[in-house]
Amino acid sequence: MATTTAKPAAIEDGGRRAVLTQEDRRALLRYMLLMRATEERALALYRQGKVPGSYYDGRGQEAISVGSAFVLGPRDRTCILHRDLGAHLIRGVRPGRVLAQMMGRAGGVTGGKDGNMHFGDTELGCVGMVSMLPDMALVTCGLALSFQMRKEPRVAMTWFGEGSTANGQWHEAMNVAGVRKLPAVFILENNQFAYSTPNEREFAVDPVKRAEVYGFPGVKVDGNDVEAVFYAAAEACERARSGGGPTLIECETMRMHGHGAHDDMRYVPKELFDVWAERDPIDRYERKLADDGIDVEQITASAKEEIERETEWALSQPMPEGPEALSGVFATSEPRLGDGNAPWSFWKEAANG
Ligand SMILES: Cc1ncc(C[n+]2csc(CCOP(=O)(O)OP(=O)(O)O)c2C)c(N)n1
């Protein structure tokens, strides 16, 4: 199976074409802006001592989680990692709930439990993350296997850094996905560093080539181009839904902040930041949409206003009451599994028949 570079193209999925409308493109920009603004707010709150622990953001990587999660339908499922806030937002988690989560407030996604990384709203199709890398790749295989066994045309998608591909669990996940042709989409975010370890100390072959040895396609895309990510993910989802098995999509990008808020990233050469700053995914997309006559300023202003409102809401949330510490810790009822959220016009049309 060839390793290819994805080119934007119309994709067929269930008889419908994956073509971004102007409304979709405005939404892609809006979600990237919301992701960045939410993370900037969270970092500021961390520095004010309101976010305990550390804080892990995905600055510079917004096009990846936004472009790929945007493809998914309401009944698809996600395993979202620490640099993929855009995917939570696309599934329908409000920025205020994310900020409340970071601060351990009752209004947070898990009601003030689980710290600032390990959250997911199952009603919106997001499985809460665990830190052991890359165990969510195995959980993704489990979700995909259940869809396959029930013959449901659904997709499980997950994200991880290139550092995760060195761990044995990752290889087990890729192997089972390949052998069973699972309807899974693996999004590899190659942001050049696994904490302080640069790519050249991480692997001897390009990680996308590893898909081929497990018997399924690997695709490399510009991870700072939101539409390139979208089209690669649309093609992968179509393949998964039609029984063609998994895809690994390697998105090339750069982590523009430290590993966490505590990391001054002095191990990264400054020139590298300069090169990647020129390729900022939001600046690039703003320019592209403005050239196409879209009112970018209006989208920027409304995202700014939304984040102000959401921050105020998050700050007004109380801390959880003591007895709440025990709720939701042990299973006492069936999990609430909702049909999620999907903003892409493809799904809106499907819902309207
Ligand atoms: C099994 C395991 N070992 C170590 C860690 C600690 N750890 C958390 S993130 C990280 C670096 C991960 O690098 P990468 O997968 O490239 O993702 P990135 O953080 O660069 O997005 C490490 C070593 C962990 N979470 N799990």
Short mmCIF file of C-alpha atoms and ligand atoms in Angstrom, two decimals:
data_model
loop_
_atom_site.label_atom_id
_atom_site.label_comp_id
_atom_site.label_asym_id
_atom_site.label_seq_id
_atom_site.Cartn_x
_atom_site.Cartn_y
_atom_site.Cartn_z
CA MET A 1 0.00 0.00 0.00
CA ALA A 2 1.39 3.26 -1.06
CA THR A 3 2.26 6.14 1.20
CA THR A 4 0.83 9.18 -0.51
CA THR A 5 0.49 12.89 -0.09
CA ALA A 6 -3.16 13.89 0.09
CA LYS A 7 -4.46 16.39 -2.40
CA PRO A 8 -7.73 18.20 -1.83
CA ALA A 9 -10.35 16.45 -3.93
CA ALA A 10 -14.06 15.83 -3.73
CA ILE A 11 -14.65 12.66 -1.73
CA GLU A 12 -17.66 10.40 -2.06
CA ASP A 13 -19.10 9.26 1.26
CA GLY A 14 -22.41 7.39 1.29
CA GLY A 15 -23.26 8.91 -2.08
CA ARG A 16 -22.59 12.44 -0.89
CA ARG A 17 -19.63 14.55 -1.85
CA ALA A 18 -17.26 15.90 0.72
CA VAL A 19 -16.94 19.42 -0.54
CA LEU A 20 -16.55 22.30 1.86
CA THR A 21 -19.16 25.01 1.46
CA GLN A 22 -18.33 28.64 2.26
CA GLU A 23 -20.30 28.18 5.50
CA ASP A 24 -18.12 25.17 6.39
CA ARG A 25 -14.97 27.17 5.67
CA ARG A 26 -16.14 29.98 7.95
CA ALA A 27 -16.81 27.37 10.63
CA LEU A 28 -13.31 25.88 10.23
CA LEU A 29 -11.76 29.28 10.85
CA ARG A 30 -14.09 29.94 13.78
CA TYR A 31 -13.16 26.66 15.49
CA MET A 32 -9.43 27.29 15.04
CA LEU A 33 -9.83 30.79 16.51
CA LEU A 34 -11.89 29.42 19.41
CA MET A 35 -9.28 26.75 20.12
CA ARG A 36 -6.46 29.27 20.22
CA ALA A 37 -8.41 31.80 22.27
CA THR A 38 -9.56 29.19 24.78
CA GLU A 39 -6.01 27.94 25.22
CA GLU A 40 -4.64 31.47 25.58
CA ARG A 41 -7.23 32.09 28.30
CA ALA A 42 -6.40 28.82 30.03
CA LEU A 43 -2.69 29.71 30.03
CA ALA A 44 -3.45 33.12 31.51
CA LEU A 45 -5.60 31.46 34.20
CA TYR A 46 -2.76 29.00 34.88
CA ARG A 47 -0.37 31.91 35.42
CA GLN A 48 -2.87 33.50 37.80
CA GLY A 49 -2.80 30.29 39.82
CA LYS A 50 -6.38 29.36 38.91
CA VAL A 51 -5.47 26.23 36.91
CA PRO A 52 -3.82 23.61 39.11
CA GLY A 53 -1.10 21.24 37.87
CA SER A 54 0.30 22.27 34.52
CA TYR A 55 -1.38 23.15 31.25
CA TYR A 56 -0.84 21.54 27.84
CA ASP A 57 -1.84 23.39 24.72
CA GLY A 58 -1.73 22.85 20.98
CA ARG A 59 -0.62 26.24 19.71
CA GLY A 60 0.30 25.91 16.05
CA GLN A 61 -1.55 22.61 15.71
CA GLU A 62 -5.12 23.95 15.48
CA ALA A 63 -5.64 22.89 11.85
CA ILE A 64 -5.21 19.22 12.74
CA SER A 65 -7.91 18.53 15.31
CA VAL A 66 -10.25 21.05 13.69
CA GLY A 67 -9.78 19.80 10.11
CA SER A 68 -10.12 16.12 11.01
CA ALA A 69 -12.89 16.19 13.65
CA PHE A 70 -14.95 18.42 11.35
CA VAL A 71 -15.42 15.45 9.03
CA LEU A 72 -17.08 13.23 11.62
CA GLY A 73 -20.78 12.52 11.89
CA PRO A 74 -22.89 12.62 15.06
CA ARG A 75 -22.63 8.88 15.71
CA ASP A 76 -18.87 8.63 15.22
CA ARG A 77 -16.65 8.40 18.29
CA THR A 78 -13.42 10.12 19.27
CA CYS A 79 -10.46 9.56 21.58
CA ILE A 80 -8.99 13.04 21.91
CA LEU A 81 -5.53 13.76 23.31
CA HIS A 82 -3.88 16.73 25.00
CA ARG A 83 -3.24 18.96 21.96
CA ASP A 84 -6.60 18.50 20.28
CA LEU A 85 -8.98 20.90 21.95
CA GLY A 86 -10.48 21.73 18.56
CA ALA A 87 -12.01 18.25 18.42
CA HIS A 88 -13.81 18.74 21.76
CA LEU A 89 -15.17 22.08 20.53
CA ILE A 90 -16.37 20.60 17.26
CA ARG A 91 -18.15 17.78 19.08
CA GLY A 92 -20.08 20.52 20.90
CA VAL A 93 -18.20 21.16 24.15
CA ARG A 94 -18.51 24.88 24.91
CA PRO A 95 -15.25 26.77 25.59
CA GLY A 96 -16.62 27.80 29.02
CA ARG A 97 -16.98 24.17 30.06
CA VAL A 98 -13.36 23.57 28.98
CA LEU A 99 -12.12 26.54 31.01
CA ALA A 100 -14.20 25.46 34.02
CA GLN A 101 -12.67 21.99 33.62
CA MET A 102 -9.16 23.44 33.67
CA MET A 103 -9.95 25.24 36.92
CA GLY A 104 -11.56 22.19 38.55
CA ARG A 105 -14.95 23.91 38.75
CA ALA A 106 -18.31 22.18 38.97
CA GLY A 107 -19.33 23.49 35.52
CA GLY A 108 -16.43 21.62 33.88
CA VAL A 109 -16.91 18.67 31.56
CA THR A 110 -16.34 16.16 34.36
CA GLY A 111 -17.77 18.40 37.08
CA GLY A 112 -14.45 19.33 38.65
CA LYS A 113 -12.79 15.93 38.62
CA ASP A 114 -10.01 14.41 36.56
CA GLY A 115 -7.70 17.39 36.26
CA ASN A 116 -7.14 19.48 33.20
CA MET A 117 -6.43 16.79 30.62
CA HIS A 118 -8.51 13.70 31.30
CA PHE A 119 -11.91 14.76 30.18
CA GLY A 120 -14.43 13.77 27.55
CA ASP A 121 -18.17 14.15 27.14
CA THR A 122 -19.50 10.73 26.14
CA GLU A 123 -22.85 12.24 25.17
CA LEU A 124 -20.97 14.15 22.51
CA GLY A 125 -19.03 11.08 21.40
CA CYS A 126 -15.76 11.83 23.21
CA VAL A 127 -14.15 9.14 25.35
CA GLY A 128 -12.23 10.66 28.30
CA MET A 129 -8.49 10.51 27.80
CA VAL A 130 -6.00 8.48 29.79
CA SER A 131 -2.40 9.68 29.98
CA MET A 132 -0.58 6.48 29.25
CA LEU A 133 0.58 7.01 25.69
CA PRO A 134 -0.69 5.72 23.35
CA ASP A 135 -3.37 3.65 25.08
CA MET A 136 -6.20 5.64 23.51
CA ALA A 137 -5.17 4.09 20.18
CA LEU A 138 -6.17 0.72 21.63
CA VAL A 139 -9.44 2.12 22.98
CA THR A 140 -10.08 3.45 19.47
CA CYS A 141 -9.60 -0.06 18.09
CA GLY A 142 -12.15 -1.34 20.62
CA LEU A 143 -14.71 1.25 19.53
CA ALA A 144 -14.05 0.49 15.86
CA LEU A 145 -14.37 -3.26 16.50
CA SER A 146 -17.78 -2.75 18.11
CA PHE A 147 -18.97 -0.77 15.07
CA GLN A 148 -17.68 -3.47 12.76
CA MET A 149 -19.32 -6.30 14.73
CA ARG A 150 -22.66 -4.48 14.69
CA LYS A 151 -22.23 -3.67 11.00
CA GLU A 152 -22.71 0.04 11.71
CA PRO A 153 -21.18 2.51 9.26
CA ARG A 154 -19.45 4.45 12.01
CA VAL A 155 -15.86 5.60 12.47
CA ALA A 156 -13.58 5.86 15.52
CA MET A 157 -10.95 8.57 15.29
CA THR A 158 -7.97 9.30 17.52
CA TRP A 159 -5.03 11.68 17.65
CA PHE A 160 -1.52 11.22 19.03
CA GLY A 161 1.98 12.66 18.79
CA GLU A 162 4.81 11.06 16.86
CA GLY A 163 6.45 10.16 20.19
CA SER A 164 3.59 7.73 20.82
CA THR A 165 4.54 5.69 17.76
CA ALA A 166 7.66 4.42 19.54
CA ASN A 167 5.65 2.64 22.20
CA GLY A 168 4.77 -1.06 21.88
CA GLN A 169 1.08 -0.46 22.55
CA TRP A 170 0.92 1.70 19.43
CA HIS A 171 2.22 -1.18 17.34
CA GLU A 172 -0.35 -3.53 18.87
CA ALA A 173 -3.10 -1.08 17.97
CA MET A 174 -1.86 -0.69 14.39
CA ASN A 175 -1.53 -4.46 14.02
CA VAL A 176 -5.05 -5.29 15.20
CA ALA A 177 -6.51 -2.42 13.15
CA GLY A 178 -4.74 -3.72 10.03
CA VAL A 179 -5.54 -7.40 10.58
CA ARG A 180 -9.22 -6.80 11.26
CA LYS A 181 -9.61 -3.88 8.84
CA LEU A 182 -11.14 -1.78 11.59
CA PRO A 183 -13.07 1.41 10.75
CA ALA A 184 -10.52 3.57 12.55
CA VAL A 185 -8.73 6.77 11.57
CA PHE A 186 -5.41 7.46 13.27
CA ILE A 187 -4.24 11.06 13.18
CA LEU A 188 -0.53 11.36 13.89
CA GLU A 189 0.53 14.87 14.88
CA ASN A 190 4.21 15.13 14.06
CA ASN A 191 5.08 18.30 15.94
CA GLN A 192 8.86 17.68 15.72
CA PHE A 193 9.41 17.00 19.44
CA ALA A 194 8.33 14.40 21.98
CA TYR A 195 8.81 16.61 25.00
CA SER A 196 12.48 17.58 24.42
CA THR A 197 13.40 14.71 22.04
CA PRO A 198 13.67 15.85 18.40
CA ASN A 199 12.49 13.74 15.44
CA GLU A 200 16.00 12.56 14.53
CA ARG A 201 16.37 10.95 17.97
CA GLU A 202 12.88 9.42 17.80
CA PHE A 203 12.88 7.16 14.73
CA ALA A 204 14.98 5.96 11.82
CA VAL A 205 12.07 5.88 9.34
CA ASP A 206 9.29 8.33 8.70
CA PRO A 207 6.42 7.17 10.98
CA VAL A 208 3.83 7.31 8.18
CA LYS A 209 5.66 4.42 6.49
CA ARG A 210 4.72 2.23 9.43
CA ALA A 211 1.10 2.06 8.25
CA GLU A 212 2.25 0.22 5.15
CA VAL A 213 3.90 -2.57 7.10
CA TYR A 214 0.67 -3.10 9.05
CA GLY A 215 -1.23 -3.42 5.77
CA PHE A 216 -3.13 -0.15 5.41
CA PRO A 217 -2.61 3.23 3.78
CA GLY A 218 -0.50 5.96 5.30
CA VAL A 219 -0.98 9.51 4.09
CA LYS A 220 1.15 12.54 4.82
CA VAL A 221 -0.38 16.01 4.82
CA ASP A 222 0.59 19.56 5.66
CA GLY A 223 -0.77 19.70 9.21
CA ASN A 224 -0.93 23.50 9.09
CA ASP A 225 -3.40 23.46 6.19
CA VAL A 226 -6.86 22.86 7.64
CA GLU A 227 -8.48 21.98 4.31
CA ALA A 228 -5.73 19.47 3.40
CA VAL A 229 -6.33 17.77 6.76
CA PHE A 230 -10.09 17.81 6.18
CA TYR A 231 -9.90 16.16 2.75
CA ALA A 232 -7.42 13.52 3.92
CA ALA A 233 -9.69 12.72 6.89
CA ALA A 234 -12.79 12.66 4.64
CA GLU A 235 -11.15 10.11 2.37
CA ALA A 236 -10.04 8.01 5.36
CA CYS A 237 -13.55 8.09 6.88
CA GLU A 238 -15.09 7.08 3.59
CA ARG A 239 -12.68 4.13 3.39
CA ALA A 240 -13.46 3.13 6.98
CA ARG A 241 -17.24 3.36 6.54
CA SER A 242 -17.22 1.32 3.37
CA GLY A 243 -15.26 -1.57 4.90
CA GLY A 244 -11.87 -0.55 3.52
CA GLY A 245 -10.20 -0.48 6.93
CA PRO A 246 -8.04 2.02 8.78
CA THR A 247 -5.84 4.90 7.65
CA LEU A 248 -2.91 6.60 9.30
CA ILE A 249 -2.68 10.31 8.51
CA GLU A 250 0.59 11.99 9.44
CA CYS A 251 0.13 15.73 9.85
CA GLU A 252 3.38 17.65 9.76
CA THR A 253 3.36 20.57 12.16
CA MET A 254 5.29 22.24 14.95
CA ARG A 255 4.56 22.59 18.66
CA MET A 256 4.85 26.37 19.11
CA HIS A 257 4.80 26.28 22.91
CA GLY A 258 6.61 24.17 25.48
CA HIS A 259 5.48 20.64 26.23
CA GLY A 260 3.45 22.13 29.07
CA ALA A 261 3.12 25.59 30.59
CA HIS A 262 6.03 24.74 32.90
CA ASP A 263 8.43 24.10 30.00
CA ASP A 264 10.51 27.02 28.67
CA MET A 265 11.44 24.95 25.55
CA ARG A 266 15.01 26.21 25.56
CA TYR A 267 16.00 23.03 23.69
CA VAL A 268 14.24 24.23 20.53
CA PRO A 269 16.41 26.32 18.14
CA LYS A 270 14.84 29.76 17.68
CA GLU A 271 15.16 29.55 13.87
CA LEU A 272 12.75 26.64 13.89
CA PHE A 273 10.06 28.76 15.54
CA ASP A 274 10.67 31.52 13.00
CA VAL A 275 10.22 29.12 10.08
CA TRP A 276 7.01 27.65 11.48
CA ALA A 277 5.60 31.00 12.60
CA GLU A 278 5.48 31.88 8.89
CA ARG A 279 3.26 28.83 8.39
CA ASP A 280 0.84 29.59 11.21
CA PRO A 281 -2.37 27.68 10.33
CA ILE A 282 -4.73 30.46 11.41
CA ASP A 283 -2.92 33.35 9.70
CA ARG A 284 -2.68 31.30 6.53
CA TYR A 285 -6.36 30.39 6.53
CA GLU A 286 -7.43 33.94 7.32
CA ARG A 287 -5.49 35.16 4.29
CA LYS A 288 -6.96 32.43 2.09
CA LEU A 289 -10.56 33.13 3.13
CA ALA A 290 -10.09 36.90 2.85
CA ASP A 291 -8.81 36.37 -0.72
CA ASP A 292 -12.01 34.42 -1.39
CA GLY A 293 -14.13 37.35 -0.22
CA ILE A 294 -15.10 35.96 3.20
CA ASP A 295 -15.53 38.52 5.99
CA VAL A 296 -12.73 37.30 8.25
CA GLU A 297 -12.91 40.27 10.61
CA GLN A 298 -16.50 39.46 11.47
CA ILE A 299 -15.56 35.84 12.33
CA THR A 300 -12.60 37.01 14.43
CA ALA A 301 -14.70 39.58 16.30
CA SER A 302 -17.47 37.11 17.05
CA ALA A 303 -14.98 34.43 18.27
CA LYS A 304 -13.42 37.05 20.56
CA GLU A 305 -16.78 38.04 21.94
CA GLU A 306 -17.73 34.38 22.47
CA ILE A 307 -14.56 33.67 24.42
CA GLU A 308 -15.08 36.72 26.68
CA ARG A 309 -18.58 35.51 27.51
CA GLU A 310 -17.45 31.93 28.05
CA THR A 311 -14.56 32.97 30.31
CA GLU A 312 -16.91 35.02 32.48
CA TRP A 313 -19.26 32.07 32.71
CA ALA A 314 -16.40 29.70 33.67
CA LEU A 315 -15.15 32.10 36.36
CA SER A 316 -18.65 32.34 37.80
CA GLN A 317 -18.86 28.57 38.28
CA PRO A 318 -18.54 27.32 41.86
CA MET A 319 -16.08 24.72 43.06
CA PRO A 320 -17.75 21.31 43.43
CA GLU A 321 -19.30 20.43 46.79
CA GLY A 322 -17.54 17.73 48.81
CA PRO A 323 -20.09 14.91 48.34
CA GLU A 324 -19.74 15.36 44.56
CA ALA A 325 -16.28 13.78 44.85
CA LEU A 326 -17.91 10.36 44.81
CA SER A 327 -20.41 10.84 42.02
CA GLY A 328 -19.52 9.45 38.63
CA VAL A 329 -16.50 7.62 39.98
CA PHE A 330 -18.04 4.16 39.97
CA ALA A 331 -20.56 2.97 37.38
CA THR A 332 -24.03 3.17 38.91
CA SER A 333 -26.05 3.24 35.71
CA GLU A 334 -25.69 2.73 31.98
CA PRO A 335 -23.43 5.36 30.43
CA ARG A 336 -25.25 8.16 28.64
CA LEU A 337 -24.24 7.87 25.02
CA GLY A 338 -25.63 10.63 22.89
CA ASP A 339 -25.49 11.26 19.19
CA GLY A 340 -22.89 13.99 19.43
CA ASN A 341 -22.63 17.06 17.33
CA ALA A 342 -21.50 17.55 13.77
CA PRO A 343 -21.26 21.00 12.21
CA TRP A 344 -20.28 20.07 8.68
CA SER A 345 -23.00 20.81 6.09
CA PHE A 346 -22.65 17.25 4.74
CA TRP A 347 -24.26 15.93 7.94
CA LYS A 348 -26.79 18.72 8.18
CA GLU A 349 -28.02 17.78 4.71
CA ALA A 350 -28.10 14.11 5.73
CA ALA A 351 -30.19 14.98 8.81
CA ASN A 352 -32.64 16.91 6.65
CA GLY A 353 -33.00 13.89 4.35
C1 LIG B 1 3.67 5.53 28.57
C2 LIG B 1 3.99 6.99 28.83
N1 LIG B 1 5.28 7.36 29.02
C3 LIG B 1 5.58 8.67 29.29
C4 LIG B 1 4.58 9.60 29.37
C5 LIG B 1 4.90 11.06 29.73
N2 LIG B 1 4.68 11.90 28.55
C6 LIG B 1 3.54 12.63 28.41
S1 LIG B 1 3.49 13.46 26.93
C7 LIG B 1 5.03 12.89 26.50
C8 LIG B 1 5.64 13.27 25.17
C9 LIG B 1 4.78 12.79 24.07
O1 LIG B 1 5.28 13.14 22.82
P1 LIG B 1 4.40 13.01 21.56
O2 LIG B 1 3.68 11.69 21.54
O3 LIG B 1 5.24 13.33 20.38
O4 LIG B 1 3.24 14.11 21.76
P2 LIG B 1 3.38 15.68 21.97
O5 LIG B 1 3.32 15.90 23.46
O6 LIG B 1 4.64 16.12 21.32
O7 LIG B 1 2.19 16.25 21.30
C10 LIG B 1 5.54 12.05 27.47
C11 LIG B 1 6.87 11.39 27.38
C12 LIG B 1 3.24 9.15 29.20
N3 LIG B 1 2.22 9.99 29.26
N4 LIG B 1 2.98 7.85 28.92
#
